[in-house]
Each structure stands twice: as C-alpha cells, then as structure tokens.
PDB file of C-alpha atoms in Angstrom:
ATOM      1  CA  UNK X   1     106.915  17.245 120.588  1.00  0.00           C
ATOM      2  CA  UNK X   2     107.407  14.473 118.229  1.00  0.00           C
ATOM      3  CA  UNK X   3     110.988  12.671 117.335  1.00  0.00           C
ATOM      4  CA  UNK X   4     110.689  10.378 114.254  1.00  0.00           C
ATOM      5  CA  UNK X   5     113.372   7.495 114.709  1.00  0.00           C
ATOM      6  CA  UNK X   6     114.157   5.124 112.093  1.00  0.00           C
ATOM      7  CA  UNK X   7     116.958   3.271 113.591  1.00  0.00           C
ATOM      8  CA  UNK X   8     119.698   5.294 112.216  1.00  0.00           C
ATOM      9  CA  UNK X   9     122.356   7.181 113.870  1.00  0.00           C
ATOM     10  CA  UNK X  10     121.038  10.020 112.029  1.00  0.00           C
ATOM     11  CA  UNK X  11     117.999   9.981 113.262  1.00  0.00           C
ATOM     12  CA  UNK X  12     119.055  10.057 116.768  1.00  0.00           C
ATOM     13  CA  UNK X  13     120.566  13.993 115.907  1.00  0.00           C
ATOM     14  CA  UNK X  14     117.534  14.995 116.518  1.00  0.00           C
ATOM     15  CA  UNK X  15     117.041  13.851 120.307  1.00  0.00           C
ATOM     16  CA  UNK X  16     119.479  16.646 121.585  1.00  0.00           C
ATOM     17  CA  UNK X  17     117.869  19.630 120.529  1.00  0.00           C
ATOM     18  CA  UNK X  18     114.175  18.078 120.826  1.00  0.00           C
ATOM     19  CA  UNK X  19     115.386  17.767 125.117  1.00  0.00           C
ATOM     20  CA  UNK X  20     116.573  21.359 125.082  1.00  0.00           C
ATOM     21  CA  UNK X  21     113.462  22.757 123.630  1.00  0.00           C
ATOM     22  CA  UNK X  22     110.997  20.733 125.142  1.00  0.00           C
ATOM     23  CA  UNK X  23     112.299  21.559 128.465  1.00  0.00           C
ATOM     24  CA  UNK X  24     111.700  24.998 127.965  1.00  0.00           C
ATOM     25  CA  UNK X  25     108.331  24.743 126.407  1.00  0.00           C
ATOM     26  CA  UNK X  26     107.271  22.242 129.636  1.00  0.00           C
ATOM     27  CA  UNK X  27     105.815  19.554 127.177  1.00  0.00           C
ATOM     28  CA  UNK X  28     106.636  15.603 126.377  1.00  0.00           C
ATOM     29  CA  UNK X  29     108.788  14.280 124.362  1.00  0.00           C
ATOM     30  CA  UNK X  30     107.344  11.216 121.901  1.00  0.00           C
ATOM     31  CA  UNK X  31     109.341   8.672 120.168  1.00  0.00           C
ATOM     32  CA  UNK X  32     107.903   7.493 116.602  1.00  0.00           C
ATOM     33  CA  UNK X  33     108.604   4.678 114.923  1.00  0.00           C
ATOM     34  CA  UNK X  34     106.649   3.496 111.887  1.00  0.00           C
ATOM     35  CA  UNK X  35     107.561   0.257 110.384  1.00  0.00           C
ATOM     36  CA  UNK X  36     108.912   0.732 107.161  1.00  0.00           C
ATOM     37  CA  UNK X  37     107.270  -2.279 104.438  1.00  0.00           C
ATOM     38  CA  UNK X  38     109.700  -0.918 101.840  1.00  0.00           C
ATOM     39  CA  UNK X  39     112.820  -0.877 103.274  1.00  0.00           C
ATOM     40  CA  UNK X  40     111.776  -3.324 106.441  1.00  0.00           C
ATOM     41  CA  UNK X  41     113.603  -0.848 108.914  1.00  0.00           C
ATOM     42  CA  UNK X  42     112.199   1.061 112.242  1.00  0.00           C
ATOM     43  CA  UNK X  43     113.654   1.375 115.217  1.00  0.00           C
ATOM     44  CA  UNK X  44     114.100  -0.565 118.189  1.00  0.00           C
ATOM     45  CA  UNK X  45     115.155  -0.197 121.864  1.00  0.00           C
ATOM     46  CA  UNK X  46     112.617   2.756 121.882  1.00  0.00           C
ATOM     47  CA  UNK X  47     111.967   2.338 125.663  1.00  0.00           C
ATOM     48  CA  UNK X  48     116.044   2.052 126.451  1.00  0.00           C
ATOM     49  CA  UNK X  49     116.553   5.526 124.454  1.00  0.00           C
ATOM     50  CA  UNK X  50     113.892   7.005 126.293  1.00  0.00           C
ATOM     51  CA  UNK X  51     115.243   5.738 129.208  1.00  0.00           C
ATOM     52  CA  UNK X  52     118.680   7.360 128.929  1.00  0.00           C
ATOM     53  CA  UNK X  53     117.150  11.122 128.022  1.00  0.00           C
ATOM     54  CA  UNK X  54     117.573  13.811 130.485  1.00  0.00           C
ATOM     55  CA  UNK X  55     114.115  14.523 129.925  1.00  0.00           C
ATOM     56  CA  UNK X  56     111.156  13.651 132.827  1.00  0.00           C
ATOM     57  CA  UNK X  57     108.310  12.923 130.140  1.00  0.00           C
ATOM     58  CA  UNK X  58     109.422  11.066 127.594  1.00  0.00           C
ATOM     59  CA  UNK X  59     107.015   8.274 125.447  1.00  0.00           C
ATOM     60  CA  UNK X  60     107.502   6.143 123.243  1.00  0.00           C
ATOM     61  CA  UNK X  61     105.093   5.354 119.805  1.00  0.00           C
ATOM     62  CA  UNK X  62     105.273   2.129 117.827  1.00  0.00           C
ATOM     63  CA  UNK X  63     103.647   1.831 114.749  1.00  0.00           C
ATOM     64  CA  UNK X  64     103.430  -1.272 112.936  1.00  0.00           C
ATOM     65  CA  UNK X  65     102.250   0.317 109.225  1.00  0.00           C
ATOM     66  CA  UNK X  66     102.124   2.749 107.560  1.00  0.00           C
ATOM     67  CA  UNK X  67     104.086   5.166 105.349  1.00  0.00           C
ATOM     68  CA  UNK X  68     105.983   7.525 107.930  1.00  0.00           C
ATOM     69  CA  UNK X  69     105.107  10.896 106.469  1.00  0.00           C
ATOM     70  CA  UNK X  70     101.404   9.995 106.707  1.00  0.00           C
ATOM     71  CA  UNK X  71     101.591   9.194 110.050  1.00  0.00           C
ATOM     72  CA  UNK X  72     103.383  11.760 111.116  1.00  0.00           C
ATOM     73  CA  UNK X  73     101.229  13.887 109.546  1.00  0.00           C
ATOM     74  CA  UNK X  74      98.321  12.551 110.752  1.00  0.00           C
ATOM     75  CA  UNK X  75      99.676  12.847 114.650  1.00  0.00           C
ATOM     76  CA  UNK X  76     100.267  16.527 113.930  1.00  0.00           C
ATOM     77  CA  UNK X  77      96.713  16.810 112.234  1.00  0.00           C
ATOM     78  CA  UNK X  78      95.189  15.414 115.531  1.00  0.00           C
ATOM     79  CA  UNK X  79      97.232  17.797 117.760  1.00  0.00           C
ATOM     80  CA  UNK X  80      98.276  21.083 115.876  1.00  0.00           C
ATOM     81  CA  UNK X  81     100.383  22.375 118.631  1.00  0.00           C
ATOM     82  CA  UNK X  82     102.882  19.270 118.055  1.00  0.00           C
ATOM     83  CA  UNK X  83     106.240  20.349 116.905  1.00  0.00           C
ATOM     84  CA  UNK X  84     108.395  17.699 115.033  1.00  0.00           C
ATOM     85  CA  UNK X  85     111.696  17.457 115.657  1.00  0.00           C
ATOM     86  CA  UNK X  86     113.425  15.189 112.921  1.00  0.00           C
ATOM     87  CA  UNK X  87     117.276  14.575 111.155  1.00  0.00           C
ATOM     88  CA  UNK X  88     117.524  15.448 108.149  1.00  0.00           C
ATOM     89  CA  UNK X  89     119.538  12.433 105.720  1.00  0.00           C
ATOM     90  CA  UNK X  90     123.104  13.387 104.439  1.00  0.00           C
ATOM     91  CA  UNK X  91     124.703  14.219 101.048  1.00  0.00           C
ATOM     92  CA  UNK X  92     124.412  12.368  98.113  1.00  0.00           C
ATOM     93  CA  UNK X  93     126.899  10.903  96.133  1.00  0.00           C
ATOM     94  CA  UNK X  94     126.926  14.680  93.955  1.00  0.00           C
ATOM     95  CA  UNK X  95     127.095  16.135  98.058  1.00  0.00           C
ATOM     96  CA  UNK X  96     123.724  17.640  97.827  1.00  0.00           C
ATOM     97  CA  UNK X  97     121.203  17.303 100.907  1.00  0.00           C
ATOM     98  CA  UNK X  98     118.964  14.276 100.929  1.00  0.00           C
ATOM     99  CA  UNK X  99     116.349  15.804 102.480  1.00  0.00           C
ATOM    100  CA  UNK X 100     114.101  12.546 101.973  1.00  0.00           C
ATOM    101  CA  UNK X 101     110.220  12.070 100.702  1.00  0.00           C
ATOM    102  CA  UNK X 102     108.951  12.034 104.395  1.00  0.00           C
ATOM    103  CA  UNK X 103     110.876  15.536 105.263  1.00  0.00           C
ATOM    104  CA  UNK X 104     109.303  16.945 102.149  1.00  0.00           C
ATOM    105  CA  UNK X 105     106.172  15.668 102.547  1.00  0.00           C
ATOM    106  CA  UNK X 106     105.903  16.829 106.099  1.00  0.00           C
ATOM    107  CA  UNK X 107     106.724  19.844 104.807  1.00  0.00           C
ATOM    108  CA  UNK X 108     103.448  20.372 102.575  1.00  0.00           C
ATOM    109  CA  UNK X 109     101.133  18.857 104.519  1.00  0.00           C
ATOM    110  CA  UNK X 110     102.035  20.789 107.910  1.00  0.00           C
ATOM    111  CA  UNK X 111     100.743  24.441 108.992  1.00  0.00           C
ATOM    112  CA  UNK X 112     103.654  24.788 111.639  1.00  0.00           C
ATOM    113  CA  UNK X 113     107.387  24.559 111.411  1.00  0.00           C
ATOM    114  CA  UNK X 114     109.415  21.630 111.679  1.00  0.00           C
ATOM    115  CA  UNK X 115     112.579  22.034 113.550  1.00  0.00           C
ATOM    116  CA  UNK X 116     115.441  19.719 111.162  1.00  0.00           C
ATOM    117  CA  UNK X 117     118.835  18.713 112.332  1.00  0.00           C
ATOM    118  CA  UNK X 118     121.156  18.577 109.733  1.00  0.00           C
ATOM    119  CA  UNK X 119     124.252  17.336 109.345  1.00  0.00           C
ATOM    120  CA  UNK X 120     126.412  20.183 110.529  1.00  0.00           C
ATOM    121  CA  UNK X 121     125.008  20.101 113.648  1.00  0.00           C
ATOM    122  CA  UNK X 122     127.204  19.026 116.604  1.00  0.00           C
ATOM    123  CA  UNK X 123     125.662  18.218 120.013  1.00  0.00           C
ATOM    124  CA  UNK X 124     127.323  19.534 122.659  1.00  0.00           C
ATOM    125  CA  UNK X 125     128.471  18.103 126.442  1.00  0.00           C
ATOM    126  CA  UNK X 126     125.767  19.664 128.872  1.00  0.00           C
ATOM    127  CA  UNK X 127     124.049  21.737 126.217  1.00  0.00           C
ATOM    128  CA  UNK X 128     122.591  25.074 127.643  1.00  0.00           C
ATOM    129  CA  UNK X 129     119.028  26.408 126.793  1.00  0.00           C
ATOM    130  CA  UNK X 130     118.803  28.093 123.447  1.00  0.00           C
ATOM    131  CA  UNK X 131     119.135  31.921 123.693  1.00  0.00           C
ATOM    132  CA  UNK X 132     118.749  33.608 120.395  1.00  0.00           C
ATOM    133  CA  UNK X 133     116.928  32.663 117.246  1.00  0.00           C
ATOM    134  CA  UNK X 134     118.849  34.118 114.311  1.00  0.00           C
ATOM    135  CA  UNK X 135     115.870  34.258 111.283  1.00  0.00           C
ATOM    136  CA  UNK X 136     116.745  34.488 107.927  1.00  0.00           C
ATOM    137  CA  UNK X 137     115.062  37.483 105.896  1.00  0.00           C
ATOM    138  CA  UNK X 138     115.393  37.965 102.240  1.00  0.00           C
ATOM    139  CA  UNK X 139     113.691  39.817  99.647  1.00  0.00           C
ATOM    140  CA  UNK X 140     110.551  38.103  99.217  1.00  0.00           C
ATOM    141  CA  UNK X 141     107.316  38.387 100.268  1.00  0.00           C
ATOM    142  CA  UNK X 142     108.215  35.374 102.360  1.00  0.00           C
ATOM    143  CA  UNK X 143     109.988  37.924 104.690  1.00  0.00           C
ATOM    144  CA  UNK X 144     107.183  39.234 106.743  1.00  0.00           C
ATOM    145  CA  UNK X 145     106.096  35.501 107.653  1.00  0.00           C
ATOM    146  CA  UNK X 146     109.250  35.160 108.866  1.00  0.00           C
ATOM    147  CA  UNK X 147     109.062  38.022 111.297  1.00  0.00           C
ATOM    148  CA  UNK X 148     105.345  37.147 112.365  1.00  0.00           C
ATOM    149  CA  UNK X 149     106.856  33.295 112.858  1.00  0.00           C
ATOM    150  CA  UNK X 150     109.383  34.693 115.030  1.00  0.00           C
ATOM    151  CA  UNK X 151     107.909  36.901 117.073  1.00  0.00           C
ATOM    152  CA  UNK X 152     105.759  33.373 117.880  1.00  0.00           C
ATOM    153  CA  UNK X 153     108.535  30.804 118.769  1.00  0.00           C
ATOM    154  CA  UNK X 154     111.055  34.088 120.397  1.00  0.00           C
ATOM    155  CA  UNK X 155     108.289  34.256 122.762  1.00  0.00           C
ATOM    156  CA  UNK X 156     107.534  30.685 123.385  1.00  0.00           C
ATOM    157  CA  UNK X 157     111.009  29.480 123.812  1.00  0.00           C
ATOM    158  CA  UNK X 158     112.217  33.105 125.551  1.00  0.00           C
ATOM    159  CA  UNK X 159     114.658  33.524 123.444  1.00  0.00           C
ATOM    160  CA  UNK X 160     116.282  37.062 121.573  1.00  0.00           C
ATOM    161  CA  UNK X 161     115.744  37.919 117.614  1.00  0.00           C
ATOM    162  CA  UNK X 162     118.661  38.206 115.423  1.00  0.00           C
ATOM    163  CA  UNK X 163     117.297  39.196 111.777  1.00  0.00           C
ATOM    164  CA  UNK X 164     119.950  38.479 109.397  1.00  0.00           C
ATOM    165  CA  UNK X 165     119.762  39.308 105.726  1.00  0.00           C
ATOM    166  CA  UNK X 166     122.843  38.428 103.264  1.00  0.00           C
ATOM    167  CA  UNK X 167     123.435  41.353 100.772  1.00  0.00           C
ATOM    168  CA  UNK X 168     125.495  40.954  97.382  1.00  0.00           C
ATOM    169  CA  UNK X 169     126.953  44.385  97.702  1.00  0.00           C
ATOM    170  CA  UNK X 170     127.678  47.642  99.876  1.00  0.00           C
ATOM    171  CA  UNK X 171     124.559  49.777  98.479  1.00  0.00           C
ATOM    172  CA  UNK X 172     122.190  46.981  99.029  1.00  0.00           C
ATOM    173  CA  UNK X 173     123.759  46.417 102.578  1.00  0.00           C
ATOM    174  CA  UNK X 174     122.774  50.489 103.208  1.00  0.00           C
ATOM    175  CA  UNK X 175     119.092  49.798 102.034  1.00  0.00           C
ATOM    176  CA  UNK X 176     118.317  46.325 103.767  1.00  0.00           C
ATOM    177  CA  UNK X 177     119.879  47.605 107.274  1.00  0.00           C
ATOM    178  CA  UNK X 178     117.390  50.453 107.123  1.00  0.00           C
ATOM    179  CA  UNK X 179     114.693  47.969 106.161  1.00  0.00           C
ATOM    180  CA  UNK X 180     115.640  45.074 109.130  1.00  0.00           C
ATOM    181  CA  UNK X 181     116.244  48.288 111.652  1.00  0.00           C
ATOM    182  CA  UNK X 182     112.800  49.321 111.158  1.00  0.00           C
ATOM    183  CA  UNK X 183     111.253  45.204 111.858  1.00  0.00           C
ATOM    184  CA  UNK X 184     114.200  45.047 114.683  1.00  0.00           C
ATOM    185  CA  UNK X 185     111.966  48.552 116.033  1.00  0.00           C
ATOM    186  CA  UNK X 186     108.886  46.544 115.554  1.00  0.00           C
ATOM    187  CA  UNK X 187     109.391  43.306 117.329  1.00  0.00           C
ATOM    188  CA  UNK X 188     111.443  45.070 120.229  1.00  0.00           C
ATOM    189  CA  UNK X 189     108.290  47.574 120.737  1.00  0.00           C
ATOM    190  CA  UNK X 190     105.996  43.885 120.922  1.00  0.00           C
ATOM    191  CA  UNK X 191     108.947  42.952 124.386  1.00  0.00           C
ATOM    192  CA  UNK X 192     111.039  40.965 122.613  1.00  0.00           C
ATOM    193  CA  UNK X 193     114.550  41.616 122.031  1.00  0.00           C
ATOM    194  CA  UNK X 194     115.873  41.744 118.539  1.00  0.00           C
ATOM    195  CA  UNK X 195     118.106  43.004 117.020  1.00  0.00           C
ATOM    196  CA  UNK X 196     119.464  43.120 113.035  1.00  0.00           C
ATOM    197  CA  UNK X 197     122.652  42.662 110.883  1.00  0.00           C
ATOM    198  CA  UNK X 198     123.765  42.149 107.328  1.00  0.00           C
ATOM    199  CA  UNK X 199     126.094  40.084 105.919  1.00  0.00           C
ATOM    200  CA  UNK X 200     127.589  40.801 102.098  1.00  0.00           C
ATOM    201  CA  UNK X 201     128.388  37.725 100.756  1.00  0.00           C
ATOM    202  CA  UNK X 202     127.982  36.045  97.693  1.00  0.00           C
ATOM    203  CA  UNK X 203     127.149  32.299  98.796  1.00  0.00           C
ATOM    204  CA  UNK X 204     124.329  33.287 101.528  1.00  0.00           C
ATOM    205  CA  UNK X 205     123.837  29.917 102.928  1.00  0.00           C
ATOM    206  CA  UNK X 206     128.088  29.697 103.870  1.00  0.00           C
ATOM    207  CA  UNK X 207     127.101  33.455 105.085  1.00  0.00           C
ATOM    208  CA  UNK X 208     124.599  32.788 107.421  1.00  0.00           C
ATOM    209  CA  UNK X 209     126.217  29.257 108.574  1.00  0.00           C
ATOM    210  CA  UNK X 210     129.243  30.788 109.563  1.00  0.00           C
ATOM    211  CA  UNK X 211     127.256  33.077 111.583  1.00  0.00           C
ATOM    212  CA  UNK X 212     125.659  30.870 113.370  1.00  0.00           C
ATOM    213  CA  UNK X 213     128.622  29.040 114.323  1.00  0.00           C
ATOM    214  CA  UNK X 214     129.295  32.001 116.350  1.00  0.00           C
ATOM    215  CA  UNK X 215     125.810  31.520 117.934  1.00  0.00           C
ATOM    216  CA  UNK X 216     126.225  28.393 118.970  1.00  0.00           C
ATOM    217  CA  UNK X 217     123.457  28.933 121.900  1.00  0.00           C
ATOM    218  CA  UNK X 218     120.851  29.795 118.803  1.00  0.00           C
ATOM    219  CA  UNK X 219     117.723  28.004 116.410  1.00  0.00           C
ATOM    220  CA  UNK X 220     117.727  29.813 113.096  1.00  0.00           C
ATOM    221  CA  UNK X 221     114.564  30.445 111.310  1.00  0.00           C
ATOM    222  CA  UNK X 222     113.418  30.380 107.693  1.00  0.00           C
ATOM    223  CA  UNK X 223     110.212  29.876 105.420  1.00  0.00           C
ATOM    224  CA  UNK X 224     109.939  27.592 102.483  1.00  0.00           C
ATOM    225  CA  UNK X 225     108.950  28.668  99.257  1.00  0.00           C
ATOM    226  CA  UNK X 226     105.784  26.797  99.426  1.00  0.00           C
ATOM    227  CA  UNK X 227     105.408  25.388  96.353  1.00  0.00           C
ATOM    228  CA  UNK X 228     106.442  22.511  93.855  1.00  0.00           C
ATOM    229  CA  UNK X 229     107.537  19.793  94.091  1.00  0.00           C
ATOM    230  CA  UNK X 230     111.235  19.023  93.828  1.00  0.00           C
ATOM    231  CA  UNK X 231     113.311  20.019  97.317  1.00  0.00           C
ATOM    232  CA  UNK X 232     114.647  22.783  95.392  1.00  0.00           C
ATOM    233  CA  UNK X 233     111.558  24.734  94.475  1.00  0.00           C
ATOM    234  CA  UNK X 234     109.642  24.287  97.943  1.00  0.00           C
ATOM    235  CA  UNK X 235     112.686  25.332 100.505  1.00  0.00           C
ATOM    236  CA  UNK X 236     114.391  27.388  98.074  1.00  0.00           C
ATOM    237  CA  UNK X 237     118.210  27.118  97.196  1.00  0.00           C
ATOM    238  CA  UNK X 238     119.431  28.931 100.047  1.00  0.00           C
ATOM    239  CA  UNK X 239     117.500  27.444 102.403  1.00  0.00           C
ATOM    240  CA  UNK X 240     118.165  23.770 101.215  1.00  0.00           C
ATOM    241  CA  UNK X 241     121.878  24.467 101.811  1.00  0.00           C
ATOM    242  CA  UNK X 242     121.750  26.305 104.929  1.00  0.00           C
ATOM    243  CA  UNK X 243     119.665  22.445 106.234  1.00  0.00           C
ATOM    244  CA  UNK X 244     122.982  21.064 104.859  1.00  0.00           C
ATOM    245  CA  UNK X 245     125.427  23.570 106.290  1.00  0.00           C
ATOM    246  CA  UNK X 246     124.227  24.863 109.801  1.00  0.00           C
ATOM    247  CA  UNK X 247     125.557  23.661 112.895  1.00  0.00           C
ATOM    248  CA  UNK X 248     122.429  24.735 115.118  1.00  0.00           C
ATOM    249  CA  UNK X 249     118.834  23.592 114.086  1.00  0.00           C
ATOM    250  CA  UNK X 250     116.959  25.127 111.796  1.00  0.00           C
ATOM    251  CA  UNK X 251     112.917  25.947 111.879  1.00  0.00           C
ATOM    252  CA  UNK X 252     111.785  25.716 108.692  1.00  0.00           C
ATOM    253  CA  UNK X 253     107.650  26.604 108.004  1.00  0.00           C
TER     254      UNK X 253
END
C-alpha cells in the first residue's frame, strides 16, 4: 500500500485508514514523497511518522524529482497489486472539492481503485477493523462493475456488502429494490454477505453520506465515469460530492 505525503496536514488523513486496511490485508505500508519543483514542497520527518504508526511494516520513499502523479503511477505500474491510499485537497473558495491534478491523474492512468480520504472523514481513538463496504449503485452501466469490484475488495478485506441505490421517488424505489435484491441474491450465493437498501432522496450524495455516518465501521465504493477530462465528467457529480461529503473512505475505480 502506498501513502502519498506532501507535508500537509491533509495529507496525513490518509495514514489512519491506510493502518486499518493494511493490517487486514497483511501487507506494508510505504510513505511517498516526491519533491515538488513547482511548488518546492514534500514532506519531511518521513522516518519519525513512520515511526509513530501502529503498523509493524512501515517504509518510507523519498523522491527527489519528479511530477507526483507520474511517479505514483509508475510505482503502481511496477506492482499492480499496490493500493494507494491518498487525501483528497479541500473546498475551494466556491466550496467545491479540489480534488487536485495528481488525484485525477491517478485516476486515468490506474486499473485498480484508489481509496481517497476526504474531508469529512474523522479518525477515530482506537479505530476498529472495517466491517461493511456500503457500494454505491446507480443506473448506469457502471453498476455491474461496481458489484464485480465489490465482490473483490468484500472478500479481501472480509468485510459485508451493503448495495445502496438513491431513488427520486416511491415507484422507482419499488423497481430498484427488486433490481439490488436480485445482485444482494447473487453476491450472498458467491459467501459473501450483502445485503441492499434504497434511499429516496433528491441530493444522492447528502443521501448516501448520511448513511454512512451511521456506518461508521464501513469503506464505501463507487466507479468513475471514465472519461474526460474535467473532475466532473470522469467521477461523475455524485460521486465528486460524496469524496467531499463522506465521513468514511471512499474506493473509487
């Protein structure tokens, strides 16, 4: 598992959850820092942060050029099992999520998710293990990915399914519970518990976000759009303010 630290208290979200998942998946922890030539900041103190983890295997990576999203990229090209772990920036002056050029870039040039911490996330005093990953399912194609994704990371992290879908009104609440009973069926025939709800709502990022603050012990899940390249057209909307909102951390492929 790879952190990227810049330096910035943001940054350092990130180490919380990257502890609690990589002690579950049994793998290291690395620290990243790639000197930044533009704004001339990395981090520093690497070893004394690694030091004070509750983690056994923790390194540390210090690299002296470079633009950050190539490198990271690069690190996950060499290793494709490598899950980043990364902050995302906060609002804007117009409170929109900064998600940042190396996020986005990351993004498009990775096959596997990247778990983000956003700014609604609050670590907790002796955090338990994650227990259920609540994944996000909509109307797009994009939902079946989802559900393959998650059948994936429930089983590598041991944790239970929650498939969640936001509907705008009671008849399409009727027709989407039949559709997310039938993948709940599916996934809980493969051994993993799962089960589904839906919300009706007409903001479905505040939907799902207050869920999840009553899942405090969960990851959620959701899949970019995959294409263009503004923020808004390759995570979608919802997605970029559910990053912005939730107060767990969010896998986004």
């Amino acid at each position: 598992m790879v952190v990227p630290l810049d330096g910035s208290a943001q940054a350092c979200r990130a180490l919380d959850p990257a502890m609690r998942v990589a002690q579950v998946l049994g793998c290291s922890i690395e620290l990243v820092t790639v000197y930044d030539p533009v704004r001339g900041r990395w981090a520093r103190d690497l070893e004394e942060v690694a030091d004070q983890m509750a983690c056994e295997q923790v390194e540390v990576a210090v690299v002296g050029s470079g633009w950050p999203g190539e490198v990271l990229a690069e690190m996950v090209a060499e290793n494709p099992e490598t899950l980043i772990c990364m902050a995302t920036q906060d609002h804007d002056e117009l409170q929109r999520l900064v998600l940042g050029s190396v996020s986005t870039h990351l993004i498009r040039a990775t096959d596997g998710p990247i778990l983000f911490v956003g700014p609604g996330y609050t670590p907790r005093q002796s955090p338990p293990r994650y227990r259920e990953l609540v994944v996000c399912i909509d109307n797009s194609p994009r939902a079946e990915a989802a559900v393959r994704l998650a059948a994936v990371w429930a089983a590598r992290l041991e944790l239970a399914i929650i498939l969640v879908h936001v509907a705008e009104d009671t008849a399409s609440r009727q027709t989407m519970e039949s559709e997310l009973g039938t993948l709940a069926e599916r996934l809980g025939a493969g051994g993993t518990p799962c089960v589904a709800t839906v919300l009706i709502a007409d903001r479905p990022a505040d939907a799902v976000a207050e869920f999840l603050r009553s899942h405090p012990d969960a990851l959620a899940l959701t899949v970019s759009q995959g294409r263009g390249s503004l923020t808004r057209l390759l995570l979608g909307s919802v997605t970029t303010a559910l990053l912005a909102l939730s107060p767990v951390p969010v896998l986004v492929a």
